[in-house]
Coordinates of C-alpha atoms in Angstrom, one line a residue:
M107 CA 25.6 31.1 22.5
A108 CA 22.7 33.5 22.8
M109 CA 23.3 37.2 22.0
S110 CA 22.4 39.9 24.5
M111 CA 19.4 42.1 23.8
S112 CA 21.6 45.1 23.1
M113 CA 23.8 43.2 20.6
A114 CA 20.7 41.9 18.8
M115 CA 19.2 45.3 18.5
A116 CA 22.5 46.8 17.3
M117 CA 22.6 44.3 14.5
A118 CA 18.9 44.7 13.6
M119 CA 18.6 48.5 13.6
P120 CA 19.7 50.4 10.5
N121 CA 22.2 53.3 10.8
S122 CA 22.4 56.4 8.8
Q123 CA 25.1 55.0 6.5
S124 CA 23.0 51.9 5.6
L125 CA 20.0 54.1 4.8
K126 CA 22.1 56.0 2.3
A127 CA 23.7 53.0 0.8
S128 CA 20.8 51.0 -0.5
P129 CA 17.1 51.4 -1.4
V130 CA 14.7 51.4 1.5
R131 CA 12.7 48.5 0.1
N132 CA 15.8 46.3 0.0
L133 CA 17.1 47.5 3.3
Y134 CA 13.9 46.6 5.1
S135 CA 12.9 43.4 3.3
E136 CA 13.9 41.4 6.4
L137 CA 11.8 41.8 9.6
V138 CA 12.5 40.0 12.8
Y139 CA 10.1 38.0 14.8
V140 CA 11.4 37.4 18.3
S141 CA 11.4 33.8 19.6
S142 CA 9.3 32.8 22.5
S143 CA 11.9 33.9 25.0
V144 CA 11.8 37.6 24.3
K145 CA 14.1 38.5 27.2
S146 CA 17.0 36.4 25.9
A147 CA 17.4 37.2 22.1
F148 CA 16.0 38.0 18.7
S149 CA 16.2 35.0 16.4
R150 CA 15.1 36.7 13.1
L151 CA 14.1 40.2 12.0
R152 CA 11.9 40.9 9.0
F153 CA 10.7 44.4 8.0
Q154 CA 7.1 44.8 6.8
A155 CA 6.3 48.1 5.0
K156 CA 2.6 47.5 4.5
A157 CA 1.3 50.6 6.4
P158 CA 3.1 53.8 5.2
M159 CA 2.5 55.5 8.5
N160 CA 4.2 52.9 10.6
F161 CA 7.7 51.3 10.3
T162 CA 7.7 48.6 12.9
C163 CA 9.1 45.3 14.0
R164 CA 6.7 43.2 15.9
L165 CA 7.8 40.9 18.7
K166 CA 6.2 37.5 18.1
S167 CA 5.5 36.8 21.8
N168 CA 3.8 39.9 23.0
S169 CA 3.1 42.2 19.9
V170 CA 5.3 45.0 21.2
Y171 CA 6.2 47.6 18.5
E172 CA 9.4 49.6 18.2
D173 CA 9.8 52.4 15.6
L174 CA 12.9 51.9 13.3
P175 CA 13.7 55.5 12.4
A176 CA 13.6 57.7 15.4
V177 CA 10.7 60.2 15.9
G178 CA 11.3 63.3 13.9
E179 CA 13.9 61.9 11.5
D180 CA 13.5 62.3 7.7
L181 CA 11.5 59.6 5.9
P182 CA 13.0 58.1 2.7
P183 CA 12.7 60.0 -0.6
D184 CA 10.4 57.3 -2.1
Y185 CA 8.2 57.2 1.0
E186 CA 5.1 58.2 -1.0
E187 CA 5.5 55.1 -3.2
W188 CA 5.1 52.8 -0.3
I189 CA 1.5 52.1 -1.1
P190 CA 0.0 48.9 0.3
K191 CA -0.6 46.2 -2.4
K192 CA -3.6 44.0 -2.4
D193 CA -3.0 40.3 -2.2
P194 CA -4.3 38.7 -5.5
K195 CA -5.9 36.0 -3.3
D196 CA -8.2 38.7 -1.9
R197 CA -9.5 39.9 -5.3
R198 CA -13.2 40.7 -5.3
R199 CA -15.0 38.7 -8.0
A200 CA -18.4 37.6 -9.4
G201 CA -19.7 34.7 -11.3
I202 CA -22.7 33.1 -12.9
L203 CA -24.5 29.9 -11.9
L204 CA -25.6 28.0 -15.1
H205 CA -25.5 24.2 -15.4
P206 CA -24.5 22.9 -18.9
T207 CA -27.8 21.1 -19.3
S208 CA -29.5 24.5 -19.5
F209 CA -27.6 25.7 -22.6
R210 CA -29.5 25.8 -25.9
G211 CA -28.8 22.8 -28.0
P212 CA -30.4 20.9 -30.9
Y213 CA -31.1 17.6 -29.1
G214 CA -33.2 18.5 -26.1
I215 CA -30.3 19.3 -23.7
G216 CA -27.4 21.6 -23.4
D217 CA -23.9 20.1 -23.9
L218 CA -20.2 20.7 -24.0
G219 CA -20.2 22.0 -27.5
E220 CA -20.3 25.3 -29.3
E221 CA -22.9 27.0 -27.1
A222 CA -20.8 26.4 -24.0
Y223 CA -17.9 28.2 -25.6
R224 CA -20.2 31.1 -26.6
F225 CA -21.3 31.3 -23.0
L226 CA -17.7 31.6 -21.8
D227 CA -17.1 34.4 -24.3
W228 CA -20.2 36.2 -23.0
L229 CA -19.1 35.6 -19.4
Q230 CA -15.8 37.2 -20.1
E231 CA -17.6 40.2 -21.6
T232 CA -19.6 40.7 -18.4
G233 CA -16.4 40.9 -16.4
C234 CA -17.3 37.8 -14.4
S235 CA -14.4 35.4 -13.5
V236 CA -16.3 32.4 -12.1
W237 CA -18.6 29.9 -13.7
Q238 CA -20.5 27.7 -11.3
V239 CA -21.9 24.4 -12.4
L240 CA -23.9 21.7 -10.6
P241 CA -22.5 18.2 -10.2
L242 CA -21.3 16.8 -13.6
V243 CA -22.1 13.2 -12.6
P244 CA -24.5 11.0 -14.5
P245 CA -28.0 11.8 -13.2
G246 CA -29.8 8.8 -11.7
R247 CA -32.2 7.0 -14.1
K248 CA -33.9 4.9 -11.4
G249 CA -35.7 5.6 -8.2
N250 CA -37.6 8.7 -9.5
E251 CA -34.4 10.8 -9.5
D252 CA -35.7 12.5 -12.7
G253 CA -32.3 13.8 -13.9
S254 CA -31.1 15.0 -10.5
P255 CA -27.3 15.6 -10.5
Y256 CA -27.5 15.1 -6.7
S257 CA -28.7 11.5 -7.1
G258 CA -26.1 10.3 -9.5
Q259 CA -25.2 6.7 -10.2
D260 CA -21.5 7.4 -9.7
A261 CA -19.7 10.1 -7.7
N262 CA -16.7 10.3 -10.1
C263 CA -18.1 9.6 -13.6
G264 CA -19.1 12.3 -16.0
N265 CA -22.6 12.7 -17.4
T266 CA -22.3 11.4 -21.0
L267 CA -25.6 13.1 -22.0
L268 CA -23.5 16.3 -21.9
I269 CA -21.2 15.0 -24.7
S270 CA -21.6 17.1 -27.8
L271 CA -22.4 15.1 -31.0
E272 CA -21.0 17.9 -33.2
E273 CA -17.7 17.6 -31.3
L274 CA -17.7 13.9 -32.1
V275 CA -18.1 14.7 -35.7
K276 CA -15.0 16.9 -35.5
D277 CA -13.1 14.0 -34.0
G278 CA -14.1 11.8 -36.9
L279 CA -16.1 9.5 -34.6
L280 CA -19.5 10.3 -36.1
M281 CA -20.5 11.3 -39.6
K282 CA -22.5 14.5 -40.1
E283 CA -25.3 12.7 -41.8
E284 CA -25.6 10.4 -38.8
L285 CA -26.7 13.3 -36.6
P286 CA -30.4 13.2 -35.5
K287 CA -33.0 15.7 -36.5
P288 CA -33.1 18.7 -34.2
V289 CA -35.5 18.6 -31.3
D290 CA -37.3 21.7 -30.3
A291 CA -37.7 21.4 -26.5
D292 CA -37.9 24.3 -24.0
R293 CA -37.2 21.9 -21.1
V294 CA -35.0 18.8 -20.7
D295 CA -36.8 15.5 -20.9
F296 CA -34.0 13.2 -19.7
S297 CA -35.4 9.9 -21.0
T298 CA -36.1 11.4 -24.4
V299 CA -32.6 12.8 -24.6
A300 CA -31.1 9.5 -23.6
N301 CA -33.0 7.7 -26.3
I302 CA -31.7 10.2 -28.9
K303 CA -28.0 10.5 -27.8
D304 CA -27.1 7.2 -26.0
P305 CA -26.9 5.1 -29.2
L306 CA -24.8 7.7 -31.1
I307 CA -22.4 8.2 -28.3
A308 CA -22.0 4.4 -27.9
K309 CA -21.4 4.2 -31.7
A310 CA -18.7 6.9 -31.4
A311 CA -17.1 5.1 -28.5
E312 CA -17.0 1.8 -30.4
R313 CA -15.3 3.5 -33.4
L314 CA -12.7 5.0 -31.0
I315 CA -12.0 1.5 -29.6
L316 CA -11.5 0.1 -33.1
S317 CA -9.4 3.1 -34.3
E318 CA -5.6 3.7 -34.4
G319 CA -3.8 6.9 -33.9
E320 CA -3.3 9.7 -31.3
L321 CA -6.9 9.8 -30.0
K322 CA -6.8 6.0 -29.3
N323 CA -3.4 6.5 -27.5
Q324 CA -5.0 9.2 -25.4
F325 CA -7.9 6.9 -24.5
E326 CA -5.5 4.1 -23.5
D327 CA -3.5 6.6 -21.3
F328 CA -6.8 7.7 -19.7
C329 CA -7.6 4.1 -18.8
R330 CA -4.1 3.4 -17.3
D331 CA -4.1 6.6 -15.2
P332 CA -4.1 5.2 -11.6
E333 CA -6.2 8.2 -10.4
I334 CA -8.8 7.4 -13.0
S335 CA -8.7 3.6 -12.9
S336 CA -9.2 3.5 -9.1
W337 CA -12.9 4.4 -9.7
L338 CA -13.5 3.9 -13.4
E339 CA -13.2 0.1 -13.4
D340 CA -15.7 -0.4 -10.5
A341 CA -18.1 2.0 -12.3
A342 CA -17.8 0.0 -15.6
Y343 CA -18.5 -3.3 -13.9
F344 CA -21.4 -1.8 -12.0
A345 CA -22.9 -0.4 -15.2
A346 CA -22.5 -3.7 -17.0
I347 CA -24.3 -5.7 -14.2
D348 CA -27.0 -3.0 -13.9
E349 CA -27.6 -3.1 -17.7
T350 CA -27.8 -6.9 -17.6
L351 CA -30.1 -7.4 -14.6
N352 CA -32.1 -4.1 -14.7
T353 CA -33.2 -4.2 -11.1
I354 CA -34.2 -1.2 -8.9
S355 CA -31.0 -1.4 -7.0
W356 CA -27.9 -3.6 -6.5
Y357 CA -29.5 -4.9 -3.3
D358 CA -31.6 -7.2 -5.5
W359 CA -28.7 -8.7 -7.5
P360 CA -27.7 -12.3 -7.0
E361 CA -25.5 -12.8 -4.0
P362 CA -22.2 -13.5 -6.0
L363 CA -22.6 -10.2 -7.9
K364 CA -24.0 -8.3 -5.0
N365 CA -20.9 -9.2 -2.9
R366 CA -18.4 -9.0 -5.7
H367 CA -17.2 -12.6 -5.9
L368 CA -14.2 -12.7 -8.3
S369 CA -15.6 -15.6 -10.3
A370 CA -18.9 -13.7 -10.8
L371 CA -17.1 -10.5 -11.9
E372 CA -14.9 -12.5 -14.3
E373 CA -18.0 -14.0 -15.8
I374 CA -19.5 -10.5 -16.3
Y375 CA -16.3 -9.3 -17.9
Q376 CA -16.3 -12.2 -20.4
S377 CA -20.0 -11.8 -21.3
K378 CA -20.1 -7.9 -21.2
R379 CA -16.6 -7.1 -22.4
D380 CA -17.8 -4.9 -25.3
F381 CA -20.2 -3.0 -23.0
I382 CA -17.4 -2.4 -20.5
N383 CA -15.0 -1.1 -23.1
I384 CA -17.6 1.1 -24.6
F385 CA -18.4 2.5 -21.1
L386 CA -14.7 3.3 -20.6
A387 CA -14.5 5.0 -24.0
Q388 CA -17.6 7.1 -23.3
Q389 CA -16.1 8.3 -20.1
F390 CA -13.0 9.3 -22.0
L391 CA -15.0 11.2 -24.5
F392 CA -16.8 13.1 -21.7
E393 CA -13.4 13.8 -20.1
R394 CA -11.9 15.0 -23.3
Q395 CA -14.7 17.4 -24.1
W396 CA -14.9 18.8 -20.5
Q397 CA -11.2 19.3 -20.2
K398 CA -11.1 21.1 -23.5
L399 CA -13.9 23.4 -22.3
H400 CA -12.2 23.8 -18.9
N401 CA -8.9 24.9 -20.6
Y402 CA -10.8 27.4 -22.7
A403 CA -12.3 28.9 -19.5
K404 CA -8.8 29.2 -18.1
M405 CA -7.6 30.9 -21.2
K406 CA -10.5 33.4 -20.7
G407 CA -9.4 34.0 -17.1
I408 CA -12.5 32.2 -15.7
K409 CA -12.5 29.8 -12.8
V410 CA -14.8 26.8 -12.9
M411 CA -16.6 26.2 -9.5
G412 CA -18.0 22.7 -9.3
D413 CA -20.4 21.2 -6.8
M414 CA -20.0 18.0 -4.7
P415 CA -22.9 16.5 -2.8
I416 CA -21.7 15.3 0.5
Y417 CA -23.6 12.0 0.1
V418 CA -23.8 9.5 -2.8
G419 CA -26.7 7.5 -4.1
Y420 CA -27.3 4.0 -2.8
H421 CA -27.6 2.5 -6.2
S422 CA -24.1 3.4 -7.2
A423 CA -20.7 1.9 -7.8
D424 CA -19.5 3.9 -4.9
V425 CA -21.6 2.1 -2.3
W426 CA -21.6 -1.3 -4.1
A427 CA -17.8 -1.4 -4.3
N428 CA -17.2 0.1 -0.8
K429 CA -19.9 -1.4 1.4
K430 CA -17.7 -1.3 4.5
Q431 CA -17.5 2.5 4.2
F432 CA -21.3 2.9 4.7
L433 CA -23.7 2.1 7.5
L434 CA -25.3 -1.0 6.0
N435 CA -26.5 -4.2 7.6
R436 CA -25.1 -7.6 6.7
R437 CA -27.4 -7.9 3.8
G438 CA -26.3 -4.6 2.4
F439 CA -29.4 -2.6 3.4
P440 CA -29.0 0.9 4.9
L441 CA -29.3 1.0 8.7
L442 CA -29.5 4.8 8.8
V443 CA -30.1 7.3 6.0
S444 CA -29.4 10.9 5.4
G445 CA -31.6 14.0 5.5
V446 CA -32.1 17.3 7.3
P447 CA -34.5 18.4 10.0
P448 CA -37.1 21.1 9.2
D449 CA -35.4 24.2 7.7
A450 CA -36.1 27.1 5.4
F451 CA -36.6 24.8 2.4
S452 CA -39.0 22.4 4.1
E453 CA -41.2 22.6 7.2
T454 CA -41.0 18.8 7.7
G455 CA -37.4 18.5 6.8
Q456 CA -36.0 16.5 3.9
L457 CA -35.8 12.7 4.0
W458 CA -33.3 11.4 1.4
G459 CA -34.3 7.8 2.2
R460 CA -32.6 4.6 1.3
W461 CA -31.2 6.3 -1.8
C462 CA -28.6 8.2 0.3
P463 CA -27.0 6.0 3.0
L464 CA -24.8 7.4 5.6
Y465 CA -21.1 6.9 5.9
D466 CA -19.5 4.7 8.5
W467 CA -17.1 7.4 9.6
K468 CA -15.3 5.2 12.1
A469 CA -14.5 2.7 9.3
M470 CA -13.5 5.5 7.0
E471 CA -11.1 6.9 9.6
R472 CA -9.5 3.4 10.2
D473 CA -8.9 3.3 6.4
G474 CA -7.3 6.8 6.4
F475 CA -10.3 8.3 4.6
S476 CA -8.9 6.9 1.4
W477 CA -12.3 6.9 -0.3
W478 CA -12.7 10.7 0.4
I479 CA -9.1 11.4 -0.7
R480 CA -9.8 9.8 -4.1
R481 CA -13.1 11.7 -4.4
I482 CA -11.4 15.0 -3.6
Q483 CA -8.6 14.3 -6.1
R484 CA -11.2 13.7 -8.8
A485 CA -12.9 17.0 -8.0
Q486 CA -9.6 18.8 -8.2
N487 CA -9.1 17.3 -11.7
L488 CA -12.5 18.6 -12.9
Y489 CA -12.7 22.0 -11.3
D490 CA -10.6 24.9 -10.1
E491 CA -12.6 25.0 -6.9
F492 CA -15.8 23.4 -5.7
R493 CA -18.7 23.7 -3.3
I494 CA -19.4 20.9 -0.9
D495 CA -23.2 20.6 -0.5
H496 CA -24.4 20.1 3.1
F497 CA -21.0 20.8 4.6
R498 CA -22.5 20.8 8.1
G499 CA -22.6 17.0 7.9
F500 CA -18.9 16.8 8.5
A501 CA -19.4 18.4 11.9
G502 CA -22.7 16.9 12.9
Y503 CA -25.1 14.9 10.7
W504 CA -28.8 14.1 10.8
A505 CA -29.4 10.3 10.9
V506 CA -32.8 8.9 10.2
P507 CA -33.7 5.2 10.7
S508 CA -34.1 3.6 7.3
E509 CA -37.7 2.5 8.1
A510 CA -38.8 6.1 9.1
K511 CA -41.3 7.9 7.0
F512 CA -40.4 11.5 8.2
A513 CA -37.1 13.3 8.5
M514 CA -38.1 14.7 11.9
D515 CA -37.7 11.2 13.3
G516 CA -33.9 11.5 13.1
R517 CA -31.3 12.6 15.5
W518 CA -27.9 14.4 15.4
K519 CA -24.7 12.4 15.4
V520 CA -21.1 13.5 15.6
G521 CA -19.3 13.8 12.2
P522 CA -15.6 13.3 11.4
G523 CA -14.7 16.9 11.8
K524 CA -11.0 18.0 11.6
S525 CA -9.7 14.4 11.3
L526 CA -11.1 14.1 7.8
F527 CA -9.7 17.3 6.5
D528 CA -6.3 16.7 8.2
A529 CA -6.1 13.5 6.2
I530 CA -7.1 15.2 3.0
F531 CA -4.6 18.0 3.5
R532 CA -1.8 15.5 4.1
A533 CA -2.7 13.6 1.0
V534 CA -3.4 16.3 -1.5
G535 CA -2.4 19.6 0.1
K536 CA -4.8 22.6 0.6
I537 CA -8.0 22.4 -1.3
K538 CA -10.2 25.3 -2.6
I539 CA -13.7 24.5 -1.4
I540 CA -16.8 26.5 -0.5
A541 CA -18.7 25.2 2.5
E542 CA -22.5 25.2 1.9
D543 CA -23.4 26.1 5.4
L544 CA -27.1 26.8 5.1
G545 CA -29.9 25.4 7.3
V546 CA -29.3 24.5 11.0
I547 CA -25.7 25.8 11.6
T548 CA -24.2 25.2 15.0
E549 CA -21.0 26.5 16.5
D550 CA -19.1 23.3 15.6
V551 CA -19.9 23.8 11.9
V552 CA -18.6 27.4 12.0
Q553 CA -15.4 26.3 13.8
L554 CA -14.7 23.5 11.3
R555 CA -15.2 25.8 8.4
K556 CA -12.8 28.4 9.9
Y557 CA -10.3 25.6 10.7
I558 CA -10.0 24.7 7.0
G559 CA -10.2 28.3 5.8
A560 CA -13.3 27.6 3.6
P561 CA -15.7 30.4 2.8
G562 CA -19.3 29.9 3.8
M563 CA -22.4 31.1 2.0
A564 CA -25.1 33.8 2.3
V565 CA -28.3 33.9 0.3
L566 CA -30.0 37.3 0.0
Q567 CA -33.4 35.8 -0.4
F568 CA -33.1 34.5 3.2
G569 CA -32.2 37.9 4.6
F570 CA -35.4 39.9 4.9
G571 CA -37.8 37.7 6.9
S572 CA -36.4 38.6 10.4
D573 CA -34.4 41.3 12.1
A574 CA -31.1 43.2 11.5
D575 CA -29.0 40.4 12.9
N576 CA -29.9 38.1 10.0
P577 CA -26.6 36.8 8.7
H578 CA -27.8 36.8 5.1
L579 CA -28.2 40.6 5.1
P580 CA -25.3 42.4 3.4
H581 CA -24.2 44.4 6.4
N582 CA -23.6 41.1 8.2
H583 CA -21.5 39.4 5.5
E584 CA -17.9 38.4 5.9
Q585 CA -15.1 38.8 3.5
N586 CA -14.4 35.1 3.3
E587 CA -17.9 34.3 2.0
V588 CA -19.8 33.5 -1.2
V589 CA -23.0 35.5 -1.6
Y590 CA -25.9 34.4 -3.8
T591 CA -29.1 36.2 -4.7
G592 CA -30.5 32.6 -4.7
T593 CA -29.1 29.1 -5.3
H594 CA -30.3 26.2 -7.5
D595 CA -32.6 25.3 -4.6
N596 CA -34.2 28.7 -4.4
D597 CA -36.9 30.2 -6.6
T598 CA -35.7 32.8 -9.1
T599 CA -35.6 36.3 -7.6
R600 CA -38.6 37.3 -9.6
G601 CA -40.5 34.2 -8.6
W602 CA -39.5 34.8 -4.9
W603 CA -40.7 38.4 -5.1
D604 CA -44.1 37.4 -6.4
I605 CA -44.9 35.1 -3.5
I606 CA -43.3 36.6 -0.4
E607 CA -45.5 38.3 2.2
Q608 CA -46.1 42.1 2.2
E609 CA -44.2 42.6 5.4
E610 CA -41.1 41.0 3.9
K611 CA -41.5 43.0 0.7
S612 CA -41.6 46.1 2.7
N613 CA -38.3 45.1 4.4
V614 CA -36.8 44.5 1.0
L615 CA -37.9 47.9 -0.4
K616 CA -36.7 49.7 2.7
Y617 CA -33.3 48.0 2.9
L618 CA -32.5 48.3 -0.8
K619 CA -34.0 51.8 -1.0
I620 CA -36.0 51.0 -4.1
T621 CA -39.7 51.2 -5.0
G622 CA -42.0 48.6 -6.3
E623 CA -41.4 49.9 -9.8
D624 CA -37.8 48.9 -9.8
D625 CA -36.6 45.6 -11.2
I626 CA -36.2 43.3 -8.2
S627 CA -33.8 40.9 -10.0
W628 CA -31.2 43.5 -10.8
A629 CA -31.8 45.4 -7.5
L630 CA -31.0 42.2 -5.5
M631 CA -28.0 41.5 -7.8
Q632 CA -26.7 45.0 -7.1
A633 CA -27.1 44.4 -3.3
A634 CA -25.1 41.2 -3.6
L635 CA -22.3 43.0 -5.5
T636 CA -22.0 45.7 -2.9
S637 CA -21.3 43.1 -0.2
V638 CA -17.9 42.9 1.5
A639 CA -17.9 39.2 0.5
Q640 CA -15.1 38.3 -1.8
T641 CA -17.3 36.3 -4.2
V642 CA -20.8 36.8 -5.5
I643 CA -22.6 34.2 -7.6
I644 CA -25.7 35.1 -9.6
P645 CA -28.0 32.5 -11.2
M646 CA -28.4 33.1 -14.9
Q647 CA -32.2 33.2 -14.4
D648 CA -31.8 36.4 -12.4
V649 CA -29.7 38.1 -15.1
L650 CA -32.6 37.3 -17.5
Q651 CA -35.2 38.5 -14.9
L652 CA -37.1 35.2 -15.2
G653 CA -40.0 34.0 -13.0
S654 CA -40.8 30.7 -11.2
S655 CA -41.1 28.7 -14.4
A656 CA -37.3 29.0 -14.7
R657 CA -36.7 27.6 -11.2
M658 CA -34.1 24.7 -11.3
N659 CA -35.2 22.7 -8.2
I660 CA -37.8 22.6 -5.5
P661 CA -36.3 20.7 -2.5
A662 CA -38.2 17.7 -1.1
T663 CA -39.9 17.1 -4.5
Q664 CA -39.0 14.5 -7.1
F665 CA -40.6 15.4 -10.3
G666 CA -40.3 18.4 -12.7
N667 CA -36.8 19.6 -11.5
W668 CA -33.5 20.1 -13.2
S669 CA -35.1 20.7 -16.6
W670 CA -34.9 24.5 -17.1
R671 CA -33.1 25.6 -20.3
L672 CA -32.4 28.9 -22.0
L673 CA -35.0 29.5 -24.7
S674 CA -33.9 28.5 -28.2
S675 CA -34.5 32.1 -29.2
T676 CA -32.1 33.5 -26.6
T677 CA -28.5 33.7 -28.0
F678 CA -25.6 35.1 -26.1
D679 CA -25.0 37.6 -28.9
E680 CA -28.4 39.1 -28.1
L681 CA -27.4 39.4 -24.4
E682 CA -24.9 42.1 -25.0
P683 CA -27.0 44.7 -23.2
E684 CA -27.1 42.5 -20.1
A685 CA -23.3 41.9 -20.3
K686 CA -22.6 45.6 -20.5
K687 CA -25.0 46.4 -17.6
L688 CA -23.4 43.7 -15.4
R689 CA -19.9 44.8 -16.3
D690 CA -20.7 48.3 -15.3
M691 CA -22.0 47.1 -11.9
L692 CA -18.9 45.0 -11.4
S693 CA -16.7 47.9 -12.2
V694 CA -18.5 50.1 -9.7
Y695 CA -18.1 47.6 -6.9
G696 CA -14.5 46.5 -7.7
R697 CA -15.2 43.0 -9.0
L698 CA -13.6 43.2 -12.4

C-alpha cells in the first residue's frame, strides 16, 4: 500500500534527536530518489554530501530540491570536513608512446628484455602512468608491408621478433655462447633481424617442447586455454601452409587448403607437425615475456595502452579461417576493400587495397559478433586499455571497389554501430577503449563514441591551421579525451615545426605565448599537459626533441616506416634530466 507524501517525508527527514545521536556522514549516507510517480510516494532516499554548501535530496522525476536542515539552523560540527573527493576514475594522467621495436638492443631491434624494464623504471621516475604501444602482432612479411604492425599476419598472435634472446638464456632454453654477435643498427631492418633471431627462437621453442618441468607445464596449459586455442590453432595451420607453399597470399593456395578441407588440413598436420608445435611454443614464449613485462608495469603503477587496427590483413589466418565474416566473392577475392577519403594525412585519401578486406557486418551480426568478441577478449588479456584505430568505421565506413586505383572512388556505407558494442558488453562487460576519431568525423561517430563512453582523441599538431573553433586546440578539449602532441602517423613536433607555413607558425607562437627561440617540442608538450583532457600521450621522440628522421610512419607510403630506434648511445640513466623536467610539468598540471 502506497504511503502518503507526508508520511514519506516524515520518515525521510532527520529530527534534532537523530542529528545528535549519530555522525552526520552516517546519518545522511542514504538519499532518496523519488519514483516516476512523484505525487504518490518516495521509494528510496539517499543523501549525497558532495557539495558542502547544499544538503539536498533530488527528486528523480523533475530535479526538485528540498533542503534537509531548515534555513538558519546550525550546521554539524564537522561541516568543514565535508570536502568533495575526486573519483579515482577521473585522475589526470600522462604517458609516453614508444613501441618496443624502438628500444635499444644488440640484435637490430628492441625487445621485451632488460631495456624494456629500464624504460618502465624511467617512466615511473617521470611521473607518467601510461605506456602506449603500437599493435604487438607479427608484422607482415609479404605484400610490401615492410614491418608494419598495422598489416599483421594475425590479429591475435604476438610478434616473436620481440622475444628477448637473453631472457631465453635465463630460462635455460638457449646457451649464452649461442647468442649472435651484436649488430650496430640505428634503424630496424626487419628482414635482417628475422634472419638473426628466427633460427634461435625456433631452437629455444624446440628445446621447450622436448623439456620436462614447470615451464613445459605452463606451455601445455597455454595451448589448452580455450581463449587461446580458439585462434592459435588456426594461426599455426596458416603459418605451416604459408611456409610450405610460399605464395603471395592464401588466394593462390590449392583449393583443398584454400577452403580448409579436413583431409588437406590433416595432411598438413602430419607433414608439418614439428613446425606447428614450434609455432605454438614460440607464441607461448612471446606471451610469457610480455606478461612478465606487463606485470612489472602494473607493479610500477603503469597502465599499458595497446592499439588495435579496426581491419586485419587479407593474407592472414583471420580471413582464411573466417571467410564468411568478410566481403569476399565465391573464389575468396575481396569485393570491397578498406581505406579513407582525402584527409589531413593524404590529399588523395588512403587506399589499403586487397590487403585489407572489409567485414561482412550482416554476417557478423547473425553470428553474434563472435569473431569480434574473441578479438576483444584477446586485447583485454594483453593490455589494460587499448586504442581502436579508425573507430569511425564502426559508424560509417569507406568502401572502395577492389579493382579501383584511388581511394576517392569509394563511398560511405553504414557500420554496425551500437549493436556490435552491445554484443561485446554482454559477453565481456565494459571495456576500456580509446576511440581514434581523427579524419572525417560525422555526428553518428560522435554519438557512438559517447554511447559506449569511450574517450576520443585530439592532436595538437592539427590545431593551428584554422580558426578558434578547431577541436584540436586546448580550449576546445573535453575531459573524456586523450590528447597527443602527435601520433605515430604524425611527424615529430620538431619535424612538423620545420615544415609548416609561416602563418601557422605565427598562430602557434601567439597561442602558446612563446618566441621562436623557445623549444617547440617541450612547449607543445606543456600545452598538452595544461589541457582539461584526462589523458595526455607524448611520443618519446618529442621528449628527446628529435626531428623528422625519427618519424615512425608516413601514411599512404609503404617503405622506410616503423624502423626508428633510440640511439645505442642513449640510455635511460642519461635521460634523468628529461625525467625530472617532465615530472615537474606533471606536478604543476596535476597529472602525477
